[in-house]
């Protein structure tokens, strides 16, 4: 049963509705994060030592975000853990030791919304969890480092107009307004968007949803800013 909490003085009233779980095989980490989230006014649901324990404890309930240890000591894989937590209805924030770049890259490829180092201050971890709980992708140095370190990470070759459409649409603008801002028709904008998705499929990084497109835009440096180089995608 989810823990009923009384909101501490000075905490954000909105956090009381954000459901959080933690999965870590170190008890001290679990207890520390649990205490910090509760103190900050979050609805803390469960602290588990592995994903099996998490799913069993949730018993079909969903949480908004799960802070997931990058490498658990039960022999499970990073990809398996991320996908199982997502299948249980939760976004995933990976809690990582900074030097495990290959595993971080694997977690992001599996669909984790971000990664935060274990060396981070607790308030930084909580802020990152809040970002992920809102359905946003956490774009930070750890994400960038994991991508840059992977030589097999193939960028989709998008033209300038395609990058412009992706930049506006992935930033949250409806496609119709993005088209108007660029001075093109809605059907043309839709064609560009379809072309973008095809190009990401071709490099093995499909982006069927808007959140996936946001992820790709962040990964490829299209967000927060456009690459000034490159030709027109027309």
Coordinates of N, CA and C in Angstrom, one line a residue:
X1 N 0.8 -1.2 0.0 CA 0.0 0.0 0.0 C 0.9 1.2 0.0
X2 N 0.6 2.2 -0.8 CA 1.4 3.5 -0.9 C 1.4 4.2 0.4
X3 N 2.5 4.7 0.8 CA 2.6 5.4 2.0 C 1.9 6.7 2.1
X4 N 1.1 6.9 3.1 CA 0.4 8.2 3.3 C 1.3 9.2 4.0
X5 N 1.5 10.3 3.5 CA 2.5 11.2 4.1 C 1.8 12.6 4.3
X6 N 2.4 13.2 5.3 CA 2.0 14.6 5.6 C 3.0 15.5 5.0
X7 N 2.6 16.5 4.2 CA 3.5 17.3 3.5 C 4.3 18.2 4.4
X8 N 5.6 18.1 4.3 CA 6.5 18.9 5.2 C 6.4 20.4 4.9
X9 N 6.6 21.2 5.9 CA 6.6 22.7 5.7 C 7.6 23.1 4.6
X10 N 7.2 23.9 3.7 CA 8.1 24.5 2.7 C 8.2 23.6 1.5
X11 N 7.7 22.4 1.4 CA 7.8 21.5 0.3 C 6.8 21.9 -0.8
X12 N 7.0 21.5 -2.0 CA 6.1 21.9 -3.1 C 4.9 21.0 -3.1
X13 N 3.7 21.6 -3.0 CA 2.5 20.9 -2.8 C 2.2 19.9 -4.0
X14 N 2.8 20.3 -5.2 CA 2.6 19.4 -6.4 C 3.3 18.1 -6.2
X15 N 4.3 18.0 -5.4 CA 5.1 16.8 -5.3 C 4.3 15.7 -4.6
X16 N 3.3 16.0 -3.8 CA 2.5 15.0 -3.1 C 1.8 14.1 -4.0
X17 N 1.6 14.5 -5.3 CA 0.9 13.7 -6.3 C 1.9 12.9 -7.2
X18 N 3.2 13.1 -7.0 CA 4.2 12.4 -7.8 C 4.6 11.1 -7.0
X19 N 4.3 9.9 -7.6 CA 4.6 8.6 -7.0 C 6.0 8.2 -7.4
X20 N 6.8 7.8 -6.5 CA 8.2 7.5 -6.7 C 8.5 6.1 -6.1
X21 N 9.4 5.4 -6.8 CA 10.0 4.2 -6.3 C 11.5 4.2 -6.5
X22 N 12.2 3.4 -5.7 CA 13.7 3.3 -5.8 C 14.0 1.8 -5.9
X23 N 14.9 1.5 -6.8 CA 15.5 0.1 -6.9 C 17.0 0.2 -6.8
X24 N 17.5 -0.3 -5.7 CA 19.0 -0.3 -5.5 C 19.3 -1.5 -4.6
X25 N 20.5 -2.1 -4.9 CA 20.8 -3.3 -4.1 C 21.6 -2.9 -2.8
X26 N 21.8 -1.6 -2.6 CA 22.4 -1.2 -1.4 C 21.4 -0.5 -0.5
X27 N 21.2 -1.1 0.7 CA 20.2 -0.7 1.6 C 20.3 0.8 2.0
X28 N 21.6 1.2 2.2 CA 21.8 2.6 2.6 C 21.3 3.6 1.6
X29 N 21.5 3.2 0.3 CA 21.0 4.1 -0.8 C 19.5 4.1 -0.8
X30 N 18.9 3.0 -0.7 CA 17.4 2.9 -0.7 C 16.8 3.7 0.5
X31 N 17.4 3.6 1.7 CA 16.9 4.3 2.8 C 17.1 5.8 2.7
X32 N 18.3 6.1 2.2 CA 18.6 7.6 2.0 C 17.7 8.3 1.1
X33 N 17.5 7.7 -0.1 CA 16.6 8.3 -1.1 C 15.2 8.3 -0.6
X34 N 14.7 7.2 0.0 CA 13.4 7.2 0.5 C 13.1 8.3 1.5
X35 N 14.0 8.5 2.4 CA 13.9 9.6 3.4 C 13.9 11.0 2.7
X36 N 14.7 11.1 1.7 CA 14.8 12.4 1.0 C 13.6 12.7 0.3
X37 N 13.0 11.7 -0.5 CA 11.8 12.0 -1.2 C 10.6 12.3 -0.3
X38 N 10.5 11.5 0.8 CA 9.4 11.8 1.7 C 9.6 13.2 2.4
X39 N 10.8 13.5 2.7 CA 11.0 14.8 3.3 C 10.6 16.0 2.4
X40 N 10.8 15.7 1.1 CA 10.5 16.7 0.0 C 9.0 16.7 -0.4
X41 N 8.2 15.8 0.2 CA 6.8 15.8 0.0 C 6.3 14.9 -1.1
X42 N 7.2 14.0 -1.6 CA 6.7 13.1 -2.6 C 5.9 11.9 -2.0
X43 N 5.1 11.3 -2.9 CA 4.4 10.1 -2.5 C 5.3 8.9 -2.8
X44 N 6.1 8.5 -1.8 CA 7.0 7.4 -1.9 C 6.3 6.1 -1.8
X45 N 6.4 5.3 -2.8 CA 5.6 4.0 -2.8 C 6.4 2.8 -2.3
X46 N 7.6 2.6 -2.9 CA 8.3 1.4 -2.5 C 9.8 1.6 -2.8
X47 N 10.6 0.9 -1.9 CA 12.1 0.8 -2.1 C 12.4 -0.7 -2.2
X48 N 13.0 -1.1 -3.3 CA 13.2 -2.5 -3.6 C 14.7 -2.7 -3.9
X49 N 15.1 -4.0 -3.7 CA 16.5 -4.3 -3.9 C 16.8 -4.8 -5.3
X50 N 15.7 -5.2 -6.0 CA 15.8 -5.6 -7.4 C 14.4 -5.4 -8.1
X51 N 14.4 -5.6 -9.4 CA 13.2 -5.3 -10.2 C 12.1 -6.3 -9.8
X52 N 12.5 -7.6 -9.6 CA 11.5 -8.6 -9.2 C 10.7 -8.1 -7.9
X53 N 11.5 -7.6 -7.0 CA 10.9 -7.2 -5.7 C 10.0 -5.9 -5.9
X54 N 10.5 -5.1 -6.8 CA 9.7 -3.9 -7.2 C 8.3 -4.3 -7.7
X55 N 8.3 -5.1 -8.8 CA 7.1 -5.5 -9.4 C 6.2 -6.2 -8.5
X56 N 6.7 -7.1 -7.7 CA 5.9 -7.8 -6.7 C 5.3 -6.9 -5.7
X57 N 6.1 -5.9 -5.2 CA 5.6 -4.9 -4.3 C 4.5 -4.0 -4.8
X58 N 4.7 -3.6 -6.1 CA 3.7 -2.7 -6.7 C 2.4 -3.4 -6.9
X59 N 2.4 -4.7 -7.2 CA 1.2 -5.5 -7.3 C 0.2 -4.8 -8.3
X60 N 0.7 -4.4 -9.4 CA -0.1 -3.8 -10.5 C -0.3 -2.3 -10.4
X61 N 0.1 -1.7 -9.3 CA 0.0 -0.2 -9.2 C 1.1 0.4 -10.1
X62 N 0.9 1.6 -10.5 CA 2.0 2.3 -11.2 C 2.5 3.5 -10.4
X63 N 3.8 3.8 -10.7 CA 4.4 5.0 -10.2 C 4.9 5.9 -11.3
X64 N 5.1 7.1 -11.0 CA 5.5 8.1 -12.1 C 6.9 8.0 -12.5
X65 N 7.8 7.7 -11.5 CA 9.2 7.6 -11.8 C 9.9 6.6 -10.9
X66 N 10.8 5.8 -11.4 CA 11.6 4.8 -10.6 C 13.0 5.2 -10.8
X67 N 13.7 5.4 -9.6 CA 15.1 5.7 -9.6 C 15.8 4.3 -9.6
X68 N 16.4 3.9 -10.7 CA 16.9 2.6 -10.8 C 18.4 2.5 -10.8
X69 N 19.0 1.7 -10.0 CA 20.4 1.5 -9.9 C 20.9 0.9 -11.3
X70 N 22.0 1.4 -11.8 CA 22.4 1.0 -13.1 C 22.8 -0.5 -13.2
X71 N 23.5 -0.9 -12.1 CA 24.0 -2.3 -12.1 C 23.6 -3.0 -10.8
X72 N 22.6 -3.9 -10.9 CA 22.1 -4.6 -9.7 C 23.0 -5.9 -9.5
X73 N 23.0 -6.4 -8.3 CA 23.9 -7.6 -8.1 C 23.2 -8.9 -8.2
X74 N 22.1 -8.9 -9.0 CA 21.3 -10.2 -9.1 C 21.5 -10.9 -10.5
X75 N 22.5 -10.3 -11.3 CA 22.7 -11.0 -12.6 C 21.8 -10.5 -13.7
X76 N 20.9 -9.5 -13.4 CA 20.0 -9.0 -14.4 C 20.8 -8.0 -15.3
X77 N 20.2 -7.9 -16.5 CA 20.9 -6.9 -17.5 C 20.2 -5.5 -17.4
X78 N 21.0 -4.5 -17.8 CA 20.5 -3.2 -17.8 C 19.3 -3.0 -18.6
X79 N 19.3 -3.6 -19.8 CA 18.2 -3.5 -20.8 C 17.0 -4.1 -20.2
X80 N 17.1 -5.3 -19.7 CA 16.0 -6.1 -19.1 C 15.4 -5.3 -17.9
X81 N 16.2 -4.7 -17.1 CA 15.6 -3.9 -15.9 C 14.9 -2.7 -16.4
X82 N 15.5 -1.9 -17.3 CA 14.8 -0.7 -17.8 C 13.5 -1.1 -18.4
X83 N 13.4 -2.0 -19.3 CA 12.2 -2.4 -20.0 C 11.2 -3.0 -19.1
X84 N 11.6 -3.7 -18.1 CA 10.6 -4.3 -17.1 C 9.9 -3.2 -16.3
X85 N 10.8 -2.2 -15.8 CA 10.2 -1.1 -15.1 C 9.3 -0.3 -15.9
X86 N 9.6 0.0 -17.2 CA 8.7 0.7 -18.1 C 7.4 0.0 -18.3
X87 N 7.5 -1.4 -18.4 CA 6.3 -2.2 -18.7 C 5.4 -2.1 -17.5
X88 N 6.0 -1.9 -16.3 CA 5.2 -1.7 -15.1 C 4.5 -0.4 -15.0
X89 N 4.8 0.5 -15.9 CA 4.1 1.8 -16.0 C 4.8 3.0 -15.4
X90 N 6.2 2.8 -15.3 CA 7.0 3.9 -14.7 C 8.0 4.4 -15.7
X91 N 8.3 5.7 -15.7 CA 9.5 6.2 -16.3 C 10.7 5.9 -15.5
X92 N 11.9 5.8 -16.1 CA 13.1 5.4 -15.5 C 14.1 6.4 -15.4
X93 N 14.6 6.7 -14.2 CA 15.8 7.5 -14.0 C 16.9 6.6 -13.5
X94 N 18.0 6.5 -14.3 CA 19.1 5.6 -13.9 C 20.0 6.3 -12.9
X95 N 20.3 5.6 -11.9 CA 21.2 6.1 -10.8 C 22.6 5.4 -11.1
X96 N 23.6 6.2 -11.5 CA 24.7 5.5 -12.1 C 26.1 5.9 -11.4
X97 N 27.0 4.9 -11.4 CA 28.4 5.3 -11.2 C 28.9 5.8 -12.5
X98 N 29.6 7.0 -12.4 CA 29.9 7.8 -13.6 C 30.8 7.1 -14.6
X99 N 31.6 6.2 -14.2 CA 32.6 5.6 -15.1 C 32.0 4.4 -16.0
X100 N 30.8 4.1 -15.8 CA 30.2 3.0 -16.5 C 29.5 3.5 -17.8
X101 N 30.2 4.1 -18.7 CA 29.6 4.7 -19.8 C 28.9 3.8 -20.7
X102 N 29.4 2.6 -21.0 CA 28.8 1.6 -21.9 C 27.4 1.2 -21.3
X103 N 27.4 1.0 -20.0 CA 26.1 0.6 -19.4 C 25.1 1.7 -19.4
X104 N 25.6 3.0 -19.2 CA 24.7 4.1 -19.3 C 24.1 4.2 -20.7
X105 N 24.9 4.0 -21.7 CA 24.5 4.1 -23.1 C 23.4 3.0 -23.3
X106 N 23.6 1.8 -22.8 CA 22.7 0.7 -22.9 C 21.3 1.1 -22.3
X107 N 21.4 1.7 -21.1 CA 20.2 2.1 -20.4 C 19.4 3.1 -21.2
X108 N 20.1 4.1 -21.8 CA 19.4 5.1 -22.6 C 18.8 4.5 -23.9
X109 N 19.5 3.5 -24.5 CA 19.0 2.9 -25.7 C 17.8 2.0 -25.3
X110 N 17.7 1.5 -24.1 CA 16.6 0.7 -23.7 C 15.3 1.6 -23.4
X111 N 15.5 2.9 -23.2 CA 14.4 3.8 -23.0 C 14.4 4.6 -21.7
X112 N 15.5 4.5 -21.0 CA 15.6 5.3 -19.7 C 15.5 6.8 -20.1
X113 N 14.8 7.6 -19.3 CA 14.6 9.0 -19.6 C 15.8 9.9 -19.2
X114 N 16.7 9.3 -18.5 CA 17.9 10.1 -18.1 C 18.8 9.3 -17.2
X115 N 19.9 9.9 -16.8 CA 20.9 9.2 -15.9 C 21.4 10.3 -15.0
X116 N 21.5 9.9 -13.7 CA 22.1 10.9 -12.7 C 23.2 10.1 -12.0
X117 N 24.4 10.7 -11.8 CA 25.5 10.1 -11.1 C 25.2 9.8 -9.6
X118 N 25.7 8.8 -9.1 CA 25.5 8.5 -7.7 C 26.3 9.5 -6.8
X119 N 27.2 10.2 -7.4 CA 28.0 11.2 -6.7 C 27.2 12.5 -6.6
X120 N 26.0 12.6 -7.2 CA 25.2 13.9 -7.2 C 24.6 14.1 -5.8
X121 N 24.5 15.4 -5.5 CA 23.8 15.7 -4.2 C 22.4 15.2 -4.3
X122 N 21.8 14.8 -3.1 CA 20.5 14.3 -3.1 C 19.4 15.2 -3.7
X123 N 19.6 16.5 -3.5 CA 18.6 17.4 -4.1 C 18.7 17.4 -5.6
X124 N 19.9 17.1 -6.1 CA 20.0 17.0 -7.6 C 19.3 15.8 -8.1
X125 N 19.4 14.7 -7.4 CA 18.7 13.4 -7.8 C 17.2 13.7 -7.7
X126 N 16.7 14.3 -6.7 CA 15.3 14.6 -6.6 C 14.8 15.5 -7.7
X127 N 15.6 16.5 -8.0 CA 15.2 17.4 -9.1 C 15.1 16.6 -10.5
X128 N 16.1 15.7 -10.7 CA 16.1 14.9 -11.9 C 14.9 14.0 -11.9
X129 N 14.5 13.4 -10.8 CA 13.4 12.6 -10.8 C 12.1 13.4 -11.1
X130 N 12.0 14.6 -10.6 CA 10.9 15.4 -10.9 C 10.7 15.7 -12.4
X131 N 11.9 16.0 -13.0 CA 11.9 16.2 -14.5 C 11.4 15.0 -15.2
X132 N 11.9 13.8 -14.9 CA 11.5 12.6 -15.5 C 10.0 12.3 -15.3
X133 N 9.5 12.5 -14.1 CA 8.1 12.3 -13.7 C 7.2 13.1 -14.5
X134 N 7.7 14.3 -15.0 CA 6.8 15.2 -15.8 C 6.8 14.7 -17.2
X135 N 7.4 13.6 -17.5 CA 7.4 13.1 -18.9 C 8.5 13.7 -19.8
X136 N 9.5 14.4 -19.2 CA 10.5 15.1 -19.9 C 11.8 14.2 -19.9
X137 N 12.6 14.5 -20.9 CA 13.9 13.8 -21.0 C 15.0 14.6 -20.3
X138 N 15.8 13.9 -19.4 CA 16.8 14.6 -18.7 C 18.1 14.7 -19.6
X139 N 18.3 15.9 -20.0 CA 19.5 16.2 -20.9 C 20.6 16.8 -20.0
X140 N 21.6 16.0 -19.7 CA 22.7 16.4 -18.9 C 24.0 15.9 -19.4
X141 N 25.1 16.2 -18.7 CA 26.4 15.8 -19.1 C 26.6 14.3 -19.2
X142 N 26.0 13.6 -18.3 CA 26.1 12.1 -18.3 C 25.5 11.5 -19.6
X143 N 24.4 12.1 -20.0 CA 23.7 11.6 -21.2 C 24.7 11.9 -22.4
X144 N 25.1 13.1 -22.5 CA 26.0 13.5 -23.6 C 27.3 12.7 -23.7
X145 N 27.9 12.4 -22.5 CA 29.1 11.7 -22.5 C 28.9 10.2 -22.9
X146 N 27.8 9.6 -22.5 CA 27.5 8.3 -22.9 C 27.3 8.2 -24.4
X147 N 26.7 9.2 -25.0 CA 26.5 9.1 -26.5 C 27.8 9.4 -27.2
X148 N 28.5 10.4 -26.8 CA 29.8 10.7 -27.4 C 30.8 9.6 -27.4
X149 N 30.7 8.8 -26.3 CA 31.7 7.8 -26.1 C 31.4 6.5 -27.0
X150 N 30.2 6.5 -27.5 CA 29.8 5.3 -28.3 C 30.1 5.5 -29.8
X151 N 31.1 4.9 -30.3 CA 31.5 5.1 -31.7 C 30.5 4.5 -32.7
X152 N 29.7 3.6 -32.2 CA 28.7 3.0 -33.1 C 27.4 3.7 -33.1
X153 N 27.3 4.9 -32.4 CA 26.1 5.6 -32.3 C 25.9 6.4 -33.6
X154 N 25.0 6.0 -34.5 CA 24.9 6.6 -35.8 C 23.8 7.6 -35.8
X155 N 24.2 8.8 -36.2 CA 23.2 9.9 -36.3 C 22.4 9.8 -37.6
X156 N 21.2 10.2 -37.5 CA 20.4 10.3 -38.7 C 20.8 11.5 -39.5
X157 N 21.0 11.4 -40.8 CA 21.5 12.5 -41.6 C 20.3 13.4 -42.0
X158 N 19.9 14.3 -41.1 CA 18.8 15.2 -41.3 C 19.2 16.5 -42.0
X159 N 18.4 16.9 -43.0 CA 18.7 18.2 -43.6 C 18.2 19.4 -42.7
X160 N 18.6 20.6 -43.1 CA 18.3 21.7 -42.3 C 16.8 21.9 -42.0
X161 N 15.9 21.7 -43.0 CA 14.5 21.9 -42.8 C 14.0 20.8 -41.9
X162 N 14.5 19.6 -42.1 CA 14.1 18.5 -41.2 C 14.5 18.8 -39.7
X163 N 15.7 19.3 -39.6 CA 16.1 19.6 -38.2 C 15.3 20.8 -37.6
X164 N 14.9 21.7 -38.4 CA 14.0 22.8 -37.9 C 12.7 22.3 -37.5
X165 N 12.1 21.4 -38.3 CA 10.8 20.8 -37.9 C 10.9 20.0 -36.6
X166 N 12.0 19.2 -36.6 CA 12.2 18.3 -35.4 C 12.4 19.2 -34.1
X167 N 13.2 20.3 -34.3 CA 13.5 21.2 -33.2 C 12.2 21.7 -32.6
X168 N 11.3 22.2 -33.5 CA 10.1 22.9 -33.0 C 9.1 21.9 -32.5
X169 N 8.9 20.8 -33.2 CA 7.9 19.8 -32.8 C 8.3 19.1 -31.5
X170 N 9.6 18.7 -31.4 CA 10.0 18.0 -30.2 C 10.1 18.9 -29.0
X171 N 10.2 20.2 -29.3 CA 10.2 21.1 -28.2 C 8.8 21.3 -27.6
X172 N 7.8 20.8 -28.2 CA 6.4 20.8 -27.7 C 5.4 21.6 -28.5
X173 N 5.8 22.2 -29.6 CA 4.9 22.9 -30.5 C 4.1 22.0 -31.3
X174 N 2.8 22.2 -31.4 CA 2.0 21.3 -32.3 C 2.5 21.5 -33.7
X175 N 2.4 20.4 -34.5 CA 2.9 20.4 -35.9 C 2.4 21.5 -36.7
X176 N 1.1 21.8 -36.6 CA 0.5 22.9 -37.4 C 1.1 24.2 -37.1
X177 N 1.4 24.5 -35.8 CA 2.0 25.8 -35.4 C 3.5 25.8 -35.9
X178 N 4.2 24.6 -35.8 CA 5.5 24.5 -36.3 C 5.6 24.9 -37.8
X179 N 4.6 24.3 -38.5 CA 4.6 24.6 -39.9 C 4.4 26.1 -40.2
X180 N 3.4 26.7 -39.5 CA 3.2 28.1 -39.7 C 4.4 28.9 -39.3
X181 N 5.1 28.6 -38.3 CA 6.3 29.3 -37.9 C 7.4 29.3 -39.0
X182 N 7.4 28.1 -39.7 CA 8.4 28.0 -40.8 C 7.9 28.4 -42.1
X183 N 6.7 28.8 -42.2 CA 6.1 29.3 -43.4 C 5.8 28.2 -44.5
X184 N 5.5 27.0 -44.0 CA 5.2 25.9 -44.9 C 3.8 25.3 -44.5
X185 N 3.3 24.5 -45.4 CA 2.0 24.0 -45.2 C 2.0 22.8 -44.2
X186 N 0.9 22.5 -43.6 CA 0.8 21.4 -42.6 C 1.2 20.1 -43.3
X187 N 0.7 19.8 -44.5 CA 1.0 18.6 -45.2 C 2.5 18.4 -45.5
X188 N 3.1 19.5 -45.8 CA 4.6 19.5 -46.0 C 5.3 19.2 -44.8
X189 N 4.9 19.8 -43.7 CA 5.5 19.5 -42.4 C 5.3 18.1 -42.0
X190 N 4.2 17.5 -42.3 CA 3.9 16.1 -42.0 C 4.8 15.2 -42.8
X191 N 5.1 15.6 -44.1 CA 6.0 14.8 -44.9 C 7.4 14.9 -44.3
X192 N 7.8 16.0 -43.9 CA 9.2 16.1 -43.3 C 9.3 15.2 -42.0
X193 N 8.2 15.2 -41.2 CA 8.2 14.4 -40.0 C 8.2 13.0 -40.3
X194 N 7.5 12.6 -41.3 CA 7.5 11.2 -41.8 C 8.9 10.8 -42.2
X195 N 9.5 11.7 -43.0 CA 10.9 11.4 -43.5 C 11.9 11.3 -42.4
X196 N 11.7 12.1 -41.3 CA 12.6 12.1 -40.2 C 12.5 10.7 -39.5
X197 N 11.3 10.2 -39.3 CA 11.1 8.9 -38.7 C 11.7 7.8 -39.5
X198 N 11.5 7.9 -40.8 CA 12.1 6.9 -41.7 C 13.7 6.9 -41.5
X199 N 14.3 8.1 -41.5 CA 15.7 8.1 -41.3 C 16.2 7.6 -40.0
X200 N 15.4 7.8 -38.9 CA 15.8 7.2 -37.7 C 15.7 5.7 -37.7
X201 N 14.7 5.2 -38.3 CA 14.5 3.7 -38.5 C 15.7 3.2 -39.2
X202 N 16.2 3.9 -40.2 CA 17.3 3.4 -41.1 C 18.6 3.3 -40.3
X203 N 18.8 4.1 -39.2 CA 20.0 3.9 -38.4 C 19.8 3.2 -37.1
X204 N 18.6 2.5 -37.1 CA 18.4 1.6 -36.0 C 18.0 2.3 -34.7
X205 N 17.4 3.5 -34.8 CA 16.9 4.3 -33.7 C 15.5 4.8 -33.9
X206 N 14.5 3.9 -34.0 CA 13.2 4.3 -34.3 C 12.6 5.3 -33.3
X207 N 11.7 6.1 -33.8 CA 11.1 7.2 -33.0 C 9.6 7.3 -33.4
X208 N 8.8 6.3 -33.0 CA 7.4 6.3 -33.3 C 6.6 7.4 -32.6
X209 N 7.0 7.8 -31.4 CA 6.2 8.8 -30.7 C 6.9 10.1 -30.5
X210 N 6.1 11.1 -30.1 CA 6.7 12.4 -29.9 C 7.8 12.4 -28.8
X211 N 7.6 11.6 -27.8 CA 8.6 11.5 -26.8 C 9.9 10.9 -27.3
X212 N 9.8 9.9 -28.2 CA 10.9 9.3 -28.9 C 11.6 10.4 -29.7
X213 N 10.9 11.2 -30.4 CA 11.5 12.2 -31.2 C 12.2 13.2 -30.4
X214 N 11.7 13.6 -29.2 CA 12.4 14.4 -28.3 C 13.7 13.8 -27.9
X215 N 13.7 12.5 -27.6 CA 14.9 11.8 -27.2 C 15.9 11.9 -28.3
X216 N 15.5 11.6 -29.5 CA 16.4 11.6 -30.6 C 17.0 13.0 -30.9
X217 N 16.2 14.1 -30.7 CA 16.6 15.4 -30.9 C 17.7 15.8 -29.9
X218 N 17.5 15.4 -28.6 CA 18.5 15.6 -27.6 C 19.8 14.9 -27.9
X219 N 19.6 13.6 -28.2 CA 20.8 12.7 -28.5 C 21.6 13.3 -29.6
X220 N 21.0 13.8 -30.6 CA 21.7 14.3 -31.8 C 22.1 15.8 -31.8
X221 N 21.9 16.4 -30.6 CA 22.3 17.8 -30.5 C 21.4 18.8 -31.2
X222 N 20.2 18.4 -31.6 CA 19.2 19.3 -32.2 C 18.5 20.1 -31.2
X223 N 18.4 19.6 -30.0 CA 17.9 20.4 -28.8 C 19.1 20.4 -27.8
X224 N 19.3 21.5 -27.2 CA 18.5 22.7 -27.1 C 18.8 23.7 -28.3
X225 N 19.8 23.4 -29.2 CA 20.1 24.4 -30.3 C 20.2 23.7 -31.6
X226 N 20.0 24.3 -32.7 CA 20.2 23.8 -34.0 C 21.7 23.8 -34.4
X227 N 22.1 22.8 -35.1 CA 23.4 22.8 -35.7 C 23.4 23.8 -36.9
X228 N 24.3 24.8 -36.8 CA 24.3 25.8 -37.9 C 24.8 25.3 -39.2
X229 N 25.4 24.1 -39.3 CA 25.9 23.6 -40.5 C 24.9 22.6 -41.1
X230 N 25.2 22.3 -42.4 CA 24.3 21.2 -43.0 C 23.5 21.9 -44.1
X231 N 23.1 21.0 -45.0 CA 22.3 21.5 -46.1 C 20.8 21.5 -45.9
X232 N 20.0 22.0 -46.8 CA 18.6 21.9 -46.7 C 18.1 20.5 -46.9
X233 N 17.1 20.1 -46.1 CA 16.5 18.8 -46.2 C 15.5 18.7 -47.3
X234 N 15.3 19.7 -48.1 CA 14.2 19.6 -49.1 C 14.6 18.6 -50.2

